[in-house]
PDB file of C-alpha atoms in Angstrom:
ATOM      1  CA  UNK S   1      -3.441  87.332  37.408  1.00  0.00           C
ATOM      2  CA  UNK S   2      -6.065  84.687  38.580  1.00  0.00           C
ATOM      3  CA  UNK S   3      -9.509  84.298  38.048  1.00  0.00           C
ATOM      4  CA  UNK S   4     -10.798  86.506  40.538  1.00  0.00           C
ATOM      5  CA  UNK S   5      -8.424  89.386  39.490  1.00  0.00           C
ATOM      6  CA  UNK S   6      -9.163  89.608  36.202  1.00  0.00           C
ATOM      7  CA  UNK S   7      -9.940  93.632  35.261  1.00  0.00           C
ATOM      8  CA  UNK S   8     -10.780  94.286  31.693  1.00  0.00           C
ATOM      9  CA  UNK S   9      -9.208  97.768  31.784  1.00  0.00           C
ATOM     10  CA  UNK S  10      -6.413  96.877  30.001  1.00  0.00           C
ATOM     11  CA  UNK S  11      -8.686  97.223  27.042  1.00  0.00           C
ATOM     12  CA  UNK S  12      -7.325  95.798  23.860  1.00  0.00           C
ATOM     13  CA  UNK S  13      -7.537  98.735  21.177  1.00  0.00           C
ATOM     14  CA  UNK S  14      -7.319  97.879  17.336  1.00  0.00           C
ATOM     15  CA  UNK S  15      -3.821  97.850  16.413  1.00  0.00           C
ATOM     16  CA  UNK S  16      -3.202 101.327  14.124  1.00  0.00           C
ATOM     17  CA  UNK S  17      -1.690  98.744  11.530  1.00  0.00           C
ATOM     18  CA  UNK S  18      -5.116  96.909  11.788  1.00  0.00           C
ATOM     19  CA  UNK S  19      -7.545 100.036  12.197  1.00  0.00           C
ATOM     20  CA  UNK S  20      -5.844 101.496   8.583  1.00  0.00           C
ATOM     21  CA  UNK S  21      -7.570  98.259   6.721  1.00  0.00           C
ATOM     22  CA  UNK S  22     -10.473  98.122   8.937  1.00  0.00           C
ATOM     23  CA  UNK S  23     -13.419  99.801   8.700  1.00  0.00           C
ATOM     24  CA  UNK S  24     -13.822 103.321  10.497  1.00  0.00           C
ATOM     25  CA  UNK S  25     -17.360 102.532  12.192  1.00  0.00           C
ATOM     26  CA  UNK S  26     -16.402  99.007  13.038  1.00  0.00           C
ATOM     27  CA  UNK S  27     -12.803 100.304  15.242  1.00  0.00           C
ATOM     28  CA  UNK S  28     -15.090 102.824  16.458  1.00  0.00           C
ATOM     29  CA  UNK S  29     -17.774 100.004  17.954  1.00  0.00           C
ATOM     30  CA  UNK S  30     -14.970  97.929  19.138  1.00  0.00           C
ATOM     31  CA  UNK S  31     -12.937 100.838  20.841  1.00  0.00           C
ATOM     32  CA  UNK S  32     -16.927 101.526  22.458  1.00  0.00           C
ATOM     33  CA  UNK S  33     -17.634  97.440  23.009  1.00  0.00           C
ATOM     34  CA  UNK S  34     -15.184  95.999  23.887  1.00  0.00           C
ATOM     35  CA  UNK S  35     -14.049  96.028  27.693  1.00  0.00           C
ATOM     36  CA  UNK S  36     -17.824  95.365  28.389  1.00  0.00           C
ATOM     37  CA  UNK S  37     -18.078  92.227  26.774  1.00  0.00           C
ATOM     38  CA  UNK S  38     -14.971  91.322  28.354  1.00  0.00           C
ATOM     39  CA  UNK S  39     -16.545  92.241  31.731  1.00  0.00           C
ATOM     40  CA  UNK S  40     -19.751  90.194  30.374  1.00  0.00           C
ATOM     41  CA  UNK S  41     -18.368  87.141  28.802  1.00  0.00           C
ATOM     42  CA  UNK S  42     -15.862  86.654  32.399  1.00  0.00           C
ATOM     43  CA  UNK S  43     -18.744  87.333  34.572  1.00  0.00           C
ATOM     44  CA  UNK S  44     -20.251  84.442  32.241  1.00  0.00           C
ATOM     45  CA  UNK S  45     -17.936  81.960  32.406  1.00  0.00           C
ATOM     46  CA  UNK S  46     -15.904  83.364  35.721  1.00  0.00           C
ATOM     47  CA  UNK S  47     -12.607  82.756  33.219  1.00  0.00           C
ATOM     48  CA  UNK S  48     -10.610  85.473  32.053  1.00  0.00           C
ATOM     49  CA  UNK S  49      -9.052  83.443  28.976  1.00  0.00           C
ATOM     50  CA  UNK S  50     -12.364  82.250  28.113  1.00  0.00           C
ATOM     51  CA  UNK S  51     -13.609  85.469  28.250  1.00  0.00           C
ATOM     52  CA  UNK S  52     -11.130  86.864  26.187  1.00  0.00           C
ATOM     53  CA  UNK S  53     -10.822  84.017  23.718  1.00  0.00           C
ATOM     54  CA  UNK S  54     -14.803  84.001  23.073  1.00  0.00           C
ATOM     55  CA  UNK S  55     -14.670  88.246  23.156  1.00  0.00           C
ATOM     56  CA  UNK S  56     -12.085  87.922  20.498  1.00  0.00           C
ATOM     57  CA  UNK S  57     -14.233  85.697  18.494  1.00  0.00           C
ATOM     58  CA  UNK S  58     -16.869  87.551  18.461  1.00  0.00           C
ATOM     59  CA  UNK S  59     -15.373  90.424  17.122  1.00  0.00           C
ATOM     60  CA  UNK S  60     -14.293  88.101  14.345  1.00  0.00           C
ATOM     61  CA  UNK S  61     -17.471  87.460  13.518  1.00  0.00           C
ATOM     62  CA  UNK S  62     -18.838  90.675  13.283  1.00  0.00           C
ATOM     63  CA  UNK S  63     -15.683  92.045  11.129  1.00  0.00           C
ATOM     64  CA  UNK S  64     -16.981  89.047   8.770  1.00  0.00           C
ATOM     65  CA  UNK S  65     -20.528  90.405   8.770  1.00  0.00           C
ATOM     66  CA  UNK S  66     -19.723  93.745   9.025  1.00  0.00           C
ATOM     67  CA  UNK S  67     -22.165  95.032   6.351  1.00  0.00           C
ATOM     68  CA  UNK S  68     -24.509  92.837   7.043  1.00  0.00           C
ATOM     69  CA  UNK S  69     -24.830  93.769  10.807  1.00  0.00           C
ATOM     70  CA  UNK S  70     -24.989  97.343   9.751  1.00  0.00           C
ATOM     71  CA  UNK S  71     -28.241  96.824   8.179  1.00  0.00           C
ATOM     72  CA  UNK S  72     -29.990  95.666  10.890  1.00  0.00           C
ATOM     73  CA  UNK S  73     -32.511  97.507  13.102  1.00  0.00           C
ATOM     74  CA  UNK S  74     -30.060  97.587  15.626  1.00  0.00           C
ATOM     75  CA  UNK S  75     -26.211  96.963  15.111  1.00  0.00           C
ATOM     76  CA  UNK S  76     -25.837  97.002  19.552  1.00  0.00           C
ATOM     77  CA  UNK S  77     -28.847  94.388  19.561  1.00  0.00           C
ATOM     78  CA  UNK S  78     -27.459  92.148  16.798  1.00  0.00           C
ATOM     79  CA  UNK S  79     -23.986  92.244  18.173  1.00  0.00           C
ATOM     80  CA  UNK S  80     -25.162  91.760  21.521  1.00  0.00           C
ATOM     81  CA  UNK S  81     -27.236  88.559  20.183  1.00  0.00           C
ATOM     82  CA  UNK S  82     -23.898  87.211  18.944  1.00  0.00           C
ATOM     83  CA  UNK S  83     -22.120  87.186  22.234  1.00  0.00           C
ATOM     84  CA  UNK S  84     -24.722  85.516  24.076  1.00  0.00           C
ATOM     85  CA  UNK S  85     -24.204  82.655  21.604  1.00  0.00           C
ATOM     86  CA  UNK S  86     -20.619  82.724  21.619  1.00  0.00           C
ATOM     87  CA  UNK S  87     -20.831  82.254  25.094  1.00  0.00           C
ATOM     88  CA  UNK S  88     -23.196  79.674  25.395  1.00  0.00           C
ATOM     89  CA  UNK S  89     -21.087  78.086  22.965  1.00  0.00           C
ATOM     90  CA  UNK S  90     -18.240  78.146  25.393  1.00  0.00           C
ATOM     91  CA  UNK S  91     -19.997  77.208  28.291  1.00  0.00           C
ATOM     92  CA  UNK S  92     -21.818  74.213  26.424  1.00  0.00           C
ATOM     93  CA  UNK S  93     -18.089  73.334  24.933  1.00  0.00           C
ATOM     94  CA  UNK S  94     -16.904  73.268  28.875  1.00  0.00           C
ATOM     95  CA  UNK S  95     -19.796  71.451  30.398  1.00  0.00           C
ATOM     96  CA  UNK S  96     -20.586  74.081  32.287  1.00  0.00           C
ATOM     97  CA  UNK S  97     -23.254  76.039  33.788  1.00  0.00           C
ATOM     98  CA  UNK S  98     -23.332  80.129  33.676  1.00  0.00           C
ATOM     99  CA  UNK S  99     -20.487  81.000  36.150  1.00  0.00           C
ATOM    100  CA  UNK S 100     -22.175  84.771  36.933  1.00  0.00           C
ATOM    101  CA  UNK S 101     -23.350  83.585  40.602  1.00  0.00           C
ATOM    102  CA  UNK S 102     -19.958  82.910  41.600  1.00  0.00           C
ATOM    103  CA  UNK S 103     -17.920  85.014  39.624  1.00  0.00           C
ATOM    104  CA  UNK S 104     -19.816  88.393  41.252  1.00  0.00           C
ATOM    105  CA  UNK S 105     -19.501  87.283  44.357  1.00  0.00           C
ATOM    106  CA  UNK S 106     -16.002  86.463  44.603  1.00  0.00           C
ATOM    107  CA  UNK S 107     -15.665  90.013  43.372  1.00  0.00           C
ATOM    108  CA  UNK S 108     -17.432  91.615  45.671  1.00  0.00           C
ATOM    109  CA  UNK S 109     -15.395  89.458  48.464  1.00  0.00           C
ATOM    110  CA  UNK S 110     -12.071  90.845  47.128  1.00  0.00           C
ATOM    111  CA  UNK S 111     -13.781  94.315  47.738  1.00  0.00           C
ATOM    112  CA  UNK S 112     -15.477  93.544  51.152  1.00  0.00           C
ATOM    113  CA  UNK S 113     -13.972  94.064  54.622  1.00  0.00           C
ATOM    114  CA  UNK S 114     -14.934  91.122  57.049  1.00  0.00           C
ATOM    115  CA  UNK S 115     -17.362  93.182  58.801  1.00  0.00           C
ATOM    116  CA  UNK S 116     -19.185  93.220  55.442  1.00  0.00           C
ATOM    117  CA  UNK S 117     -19.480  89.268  55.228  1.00  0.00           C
ATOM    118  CA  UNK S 118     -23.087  89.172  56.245  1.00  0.00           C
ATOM    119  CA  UNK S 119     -24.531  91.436  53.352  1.00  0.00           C
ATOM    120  CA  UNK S 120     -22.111  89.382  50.860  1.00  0.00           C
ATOM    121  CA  UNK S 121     -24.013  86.340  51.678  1.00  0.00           C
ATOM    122  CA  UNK S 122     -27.263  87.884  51.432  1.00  0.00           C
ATOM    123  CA  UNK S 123     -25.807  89.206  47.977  1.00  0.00           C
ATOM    124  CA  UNK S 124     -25.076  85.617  47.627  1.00  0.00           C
ATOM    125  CA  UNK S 125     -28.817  84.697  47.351  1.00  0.00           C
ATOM    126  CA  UNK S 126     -29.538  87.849  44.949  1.00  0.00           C
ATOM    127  CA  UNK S 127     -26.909  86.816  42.462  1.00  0.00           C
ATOM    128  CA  UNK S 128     -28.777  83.055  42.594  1.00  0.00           C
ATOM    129  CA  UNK S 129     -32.059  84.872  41.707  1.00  0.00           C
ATOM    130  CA  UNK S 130     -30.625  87.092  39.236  1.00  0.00           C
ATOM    131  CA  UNK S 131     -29.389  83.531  37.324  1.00  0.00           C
ATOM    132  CA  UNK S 132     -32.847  82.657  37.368  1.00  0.00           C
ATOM    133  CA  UNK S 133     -34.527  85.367  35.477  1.00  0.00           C
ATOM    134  CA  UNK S 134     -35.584  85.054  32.065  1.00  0.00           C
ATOM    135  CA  UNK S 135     -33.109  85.402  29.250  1.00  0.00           C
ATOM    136  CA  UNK S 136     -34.248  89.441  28.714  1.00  0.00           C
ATOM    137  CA  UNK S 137     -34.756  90.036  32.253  1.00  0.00           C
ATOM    138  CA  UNK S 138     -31.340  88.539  33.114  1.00  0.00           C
ATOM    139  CA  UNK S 139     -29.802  90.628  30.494  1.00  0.00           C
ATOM    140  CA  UNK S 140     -31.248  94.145  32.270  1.00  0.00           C
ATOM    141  CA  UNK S 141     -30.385  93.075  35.150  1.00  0.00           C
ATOM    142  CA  UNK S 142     -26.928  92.070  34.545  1.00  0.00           C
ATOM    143  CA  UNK S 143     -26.392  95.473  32.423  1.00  0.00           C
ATOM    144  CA  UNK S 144     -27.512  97.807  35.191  1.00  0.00           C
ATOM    145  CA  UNK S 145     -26.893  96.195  38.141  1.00  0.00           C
ATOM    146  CA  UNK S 146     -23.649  94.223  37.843  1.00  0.00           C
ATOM    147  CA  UNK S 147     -21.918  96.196  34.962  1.00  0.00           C
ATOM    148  CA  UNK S 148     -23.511  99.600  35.719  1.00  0.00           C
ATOM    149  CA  UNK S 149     -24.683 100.924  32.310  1.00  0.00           C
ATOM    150  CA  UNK S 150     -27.209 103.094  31.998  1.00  0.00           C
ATOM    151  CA  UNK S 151     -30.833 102.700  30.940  1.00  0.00           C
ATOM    152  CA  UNK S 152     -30.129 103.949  27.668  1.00  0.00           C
ATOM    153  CA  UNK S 153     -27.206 101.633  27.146  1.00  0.00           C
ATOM    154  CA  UNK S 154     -28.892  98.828  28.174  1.00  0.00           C
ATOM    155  CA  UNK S 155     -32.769  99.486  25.987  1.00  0.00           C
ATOM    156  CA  UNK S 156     -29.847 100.195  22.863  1.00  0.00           C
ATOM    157  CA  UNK S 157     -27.876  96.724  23.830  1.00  0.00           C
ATOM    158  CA  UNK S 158     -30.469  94.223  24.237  1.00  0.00           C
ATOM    159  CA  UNK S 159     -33.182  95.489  21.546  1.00  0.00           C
ATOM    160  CA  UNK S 160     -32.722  92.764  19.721  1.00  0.00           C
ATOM    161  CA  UNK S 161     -30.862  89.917  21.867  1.00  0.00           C
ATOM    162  CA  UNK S 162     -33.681  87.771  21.652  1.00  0.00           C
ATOM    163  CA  UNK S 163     -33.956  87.699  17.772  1.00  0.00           C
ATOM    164  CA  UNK S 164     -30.399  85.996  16.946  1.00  0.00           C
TER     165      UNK S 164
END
């Protein structure tokens, strides 16, 4: 699979040897979390092993802080907070910049027919203004309009993003 292929479906659940030992409510939030951070840490970094790598991570984290996390205002916020870092962790790590312009519209070339290569370049230019939102702004964006969640989804994600 290359770069531009990469398709989070194949969503990895918590082993049932794993999910016996771990808790209930944290296999629940993974099973619910997971494939969308995929989706967000690739359209990040435009890597699908970086993605997964820094996705797996941050799940590590949060199994580590587990009772912690559940105490604050918002477990979707704080956990949301922590893979932003993670990934600008990575792409600091890499020398690199935020890979979202590209990444999007590569995949929305791999969906386009050629008659369609005239809005993709003027989708081009909205992806470059997207990257230049503020951090919250960027973040509703990005939620709605690239991943397709839903307002309620996205007010519950990024409550507290800005606090970690």
């Amino acid at each position: 699979m290359s770069e531009g292929d990469f398709d989070p479906s194949g969503d990895q659940a918590v082993s049932s040897e794993l999910a016996g030992v771990l808790p209930v409510d944290f296999t629940a939030f993974h099973s619910q979390q997971h494939r969308a951070y995929l989706r967000y840490a690739h359209l990040q970094l435009g890597n699908p092993k970086d993605a997964e790598e820094v996705v797996d991570d941050v799940f590590t984290f949060l199994l580590k802080v587990w009772h912690q996390a559940l105490k604050e205002a918002s477990l979707h916020g704080f956990a949301w907070a922590v893979l932003r870092e993670h990934v600008e962790r990575r792409l600091t790590a890499l020398g690199r910049q935020v890979a979202m312009v590209e990444t999007a519209w590569f995949a929305a070339l791999r969906r386009s027919s050629r008659e369609r290569l005239e809005l993709l370049e003027s989708k081009l230019g909205l992806y470059a203004a997207i990257a230049g939102l503020s951090e919250r702004q960027y973040d509703v964006v990005l939620l709605g309009f690239l991943l397709g969640n839903d307002s309620d989804t996205i007010c519950r994600t990024i409550s507290l993003s800005s606090r970690f």
